[in-house]
Coordinates of C-alpha atoms in Angstrom, one line a residue:
M11 CA 86.1 7.6 -138.2
K12 CA 88.3 4.5 -138.9
K13 CA 88.5 3.8 -135.2
A14 CA 84.7 3.9 -134.8
I15 CA 84.2 1.5 -137.8
L16 CA 86.9 -0.8 -136.5
G17 CA 85.3 -0.8 -133.0
V18 CA 81.8 -1.6 -134.4
L19 CA 83.3 -4.5 -136.6
L20 CA 85.1 -5.9 -133.6
A21 CA 81.9 -5.8 -131.5
L22 CA 80.0 -7.5 -134.3
V23 CA 82.6 -10.3 -134.4
L24 CA 83.0 -10.8 -130.6
A25 CA 79.3 -10.5 -129.7
P26 CA 78.2 -13.9 -131.2
L27 CA 81.0 -15.6 -129.5
S28 CA 79.8 -14.3 -126.1
F29 CA 76.4 -15.7 -126.4
A30 CA 77.8 -19.3 -126.5
A31 CA 79.1 -18.9 -122.9
D32 CA 77.5 -20.7 -120.1
D33 CA 80.1 -20.0 -117.4
A34 CA 79.4 -16.3 -116.8
A35 CA 82.8 -15.3 -118.2
G36 CA 81.1 -12.6 -120.3
G37 CA 78.3 -10.3 -119.3
L38 CA 77.1 -6.8 -118.6
G39 CA 77.1 -5.8 -114.9
V40 CA 77.2 -3.1 -112.2
F41 CA 79.1 -3.1 -109.0
G42 CA 79.9 -1.3 -105.8
S43 CA 83.6 -0.7 -105.2
W44 CA 86.0 -0.1 -102.3
W45 CA 89.7 0.8 -102.9
D46 CA 92.3 1.2 -100.1
S47 CA 94.8 3.5 -101.7
Q48 CA 98.2 4.0 -100.1
D49 CA 98.1 7.8 -99.7
Y50 CA 94.5 8.9 -100.3
G51 CA 92.9 6.4 -97.9
A52 CA 89.7 4.6 -98.6
L53 CA 87.8 5.3 -101.9
Y54 CA 84.2 4.3 -102.4
G55 CA 81.9 4.2 -105.4
G56 CA 80.6 2.1 -108.2
G57 CA 80.9 1.2 -111.8
A58 CA 79.9 -0.9 -114.8
R59 CA 81.6 -3.7 -116.7
L60 CA 81.1 -5.4 -120.0
G61 CA 82.9 -8.6 -120.9
F62 CA 82.9 -11.0 -123.9
E63 CA 84.2 -14.6 -123.7
I64 CA 86.5 -15.1 -126.7
F65 CA 87.7 -18.7 -126.0
S66 CA 86.4 -21.3 -123.5
G67 CA 86.8 -19.5 -120.2
I68 CA 89.0 -16.6 -121.5
S69 CA 87.3 -13.3 -121.7
L70 CA 88.1 -9.6 -122.5
E71 CA 86.5 -7.0 -120.2
A72 CA 86.1 -3.2 -120.2
R73 CA 85.3 -1.4 -116.9
A74 CA 84.5 2.1 -115.9
S75 CA 84.1 3.3 -112.3
Y76 CA 83.6 6.5 -110.3
L77 CA 85.2 6.6 -106.8
V78 CA 85.5 9.3 -104.2
S79 CA 87.7 9.5 -101.1
D80 CA 86.4 9.2 -97.6
D81 CA 85.5 12.8 -96.4
Q82 CA 86.0 12.0 -92.7
N83 CA 89.8 11.8 -92.9
E84 CA 90.9 15.5 -92.9
A85 CA 94.6 14.6 -93.2
V86 CA 94.1 13.1 -96.6
E87 CA 93.5 15.2 -99.7
E88 CA 90.1 14.7 -101.2
L89 CA 90.1 12.7 -104.4
V90 CA 87.6 11.9 -107.2
L91 CA 88.9 9.1 -109.3
V92 CA 87.6 7.7 -112.6
P93 CA 89.3 4.4 -113.6
L94 CA 88.9 3.2 -117.2
E95 CA 90.2 -0.3 -117.3
G96 CA 90.6 -3.3 -119.6
A97 CA 91.2 -6.9 -118.3
V98 CA 91.7 -10.4 -119.5
T99 CA 90.2 -13.1 -117.2
W100 CA 90.3 -16.8 -117.1
T101 CA 87.2 -18.5 -115.6
L102 CA 87.8 -21.9 -114.0
N103 CA 85.1 -24.5 -114.5
V104 CA 85.0 -26.1 -111.0
S105 CA 81.2 -26.4 -110.5
D106 CA 77.9 -25.6 -112.1
A107 CA 77.0 -22.9 -109.6
I108 CA 80.3 -21.2 -108.6
K109 CA 82.8 -20.1 -111.2
P110 CA 86.1 -18.7 -109.8
Y111 CA 88.3 -16.5 -112.0
V112 CA 91.7 -14.9 -112.1
G113 CA 92.9 -12.1 -114.4
A114 CA 95.1 -9.1 -115.0
G115 CA 94.6 -5.8 -116.7
A116 CA 95.7 -2.2 -117.3
G117 CA 93.9 1.1 -116.8
Y118 CA 93.8 4.8 -117.4
Y119 CA 93.0 6.7 -114.2
L120 CA 91.6 10.3 -114.2
K121 CA 92.1 12.2 -110.9
N122 CA 90.0 15.3 -109.9
V123 CA 89.0 16.3 -113.4
D124 CA 86.5 19.2 -113.6
W125 CA 83.9 17.6 -115.9
D126 CA 82.1 20.9 -116.4
S127 CA 85.2 22.7 -117.8
E128 CA 85.3 23.8 -121.4
H129 CA 88.8 22.3 -121.7
V130 CA 87.9 18.9 -120.1
F131 CA 90.2 16.9 -122.4
E132 CA 93.2 19.1 -121.8
E133 CA 92.6 18.9 -118.0
A134 CA 92.1 15.2 -118.1
K135 CA 95.5 14.8 -119.9
E136 CA 97.2 16.8 -117.2
K137 CA 95.6 14.8 -114.4
D138 CA 95.9 11.2 -115.8
S139 CA 97.8 8.2 -114.6
V140 CA 98.3 4.7 -116.0
G141 CA 98.6 1.4 -114.1
Y142 CA 97.9 -2.3 -114.0
F143 CA 96.3 -4.8 -111.7
A144 CA 95.9 -8.4 -110.9
L145 CA 92.5 -9.8 -109.7
A146 CA 90.8 -12.9 -108.4
G147 CA 87.1 -13.5 -107.9
A148 CA 84.1 -15.7 -108.3
N149 CA 80.8 -15.7 -110.2
I150 CA 77.8 -17.3 -108.4
L151 CA 75.3 -18.3 -111.1
L152 CA 71.6 -17.5 -110.5
G153 CA 70.2 -18.5 -113.9
N154 CA 71.2 -15.8 -116.4
V155 CA 72.2 -13.4 -113.6
A156 CA 75.5 -13.8 -111.8
L157 CA 76.5 -12.4 -108.4
F158 CA 80.2 -11.6 -108.5
A159 CA 82.8 -10.7 -105.9
E160 CA 86.4 -9.9 -106.6
V161 CA 89.6 -8.5 -105.0
K162 CA 92.4 -6.8 -107.0
Y163 CA 95.7 -5.2 -106.3
N164 CA 96.4 -1.9 -108.2
I165 CA 99.8 -0.5 -109.1
I166 CA 99.4 3.0 -110.5
Q167 CA 102.2 5.0 -112.1
D168 CA 101.9 8.7 -111.3
D169 CA 103.9 11.8 -112.0
D170 CA 103.0 13.5 -108.7
E171 CA 105.6 14.7 -106.2
W172 CA 108.2 12.4 -104.7
R173 CA 109.1 12.4 -101.0
W174 CA 111.9 10.9 -98.9
Q175 CA 110.9 8.0 -96.6
G176 CA 114.0 7.1 -94.6
S177 CA 116.6 6.0 -97.0
D178 CA 114.1 5.3 -99.8
V179 CA 112.3 7.7 -102.2
E180 CA 108.6 7.0 -102.3
Q181 CA 105.9 8.4 -104.5
K182 CA 103.6 10.9 -102.8
N183 CA 99.8 10.7 -103.5
S184 CA 100.1 7.0 -104.5
L185 CA 96.9 5.1 -105.5
D186 CA 98.6 1.7 -105.1
G187 CA 96.5 -0.7 -103.0
F188 CA 93.9 -3.4 -102.6
A189 CA 90.3 -3.0 -104.0
A190 CA 87.2 -5.1 -103.8
N191 CA 84.1 -5.1 -106.1
I192 CA 80.7 -6.8 -105.5
G193 CA 77.9 -6.7 -108.0
L194 CA 75.5 -8.3 -110.4
K195 CA 75.8 -9.0 -114.0
L196 CA 73.7 -10.3 -116.8
A197 CA 75.7 -13.3 -117.9
F198 CA 75.9 -14.1 -121.6

């Protein structure tokens, strides 16, 4: 209960700050996503993001996505991935219409969770991973709506099996790799 009250109070404090933004640093948006993971191949899906500008050009952002592996590659194990991420971004004020940004974040990644299970929380705990990422992108302002495109590199820590690769030990079933997101957001 204390966490819920703290979360509501934090939202009430941060929300007015976000409405002062005119550079699309904050906003509510949806996006399509592509992720080229090291061992699972290409993942496709979509997600939503919510960000609040806390200082001039600096924003905090929460993201949630749903990604599935490409079914055409039979050599790769099928994967359903739900990334839950938080990021800090810095929006650069280079022009009135295009606002590039850079950022970094951390995430909690759920792999192949059976969402219909009675014990979904226990199963999620067994199949989770944590990681971090760096990103760069641009917002193209179209009034109160912004078109955005970004690339990011993900490094995911995983407790899956390890395998020998020559003289090095490498993690099996790695999610490390580049990703790209394209979408629209209501900028505020």
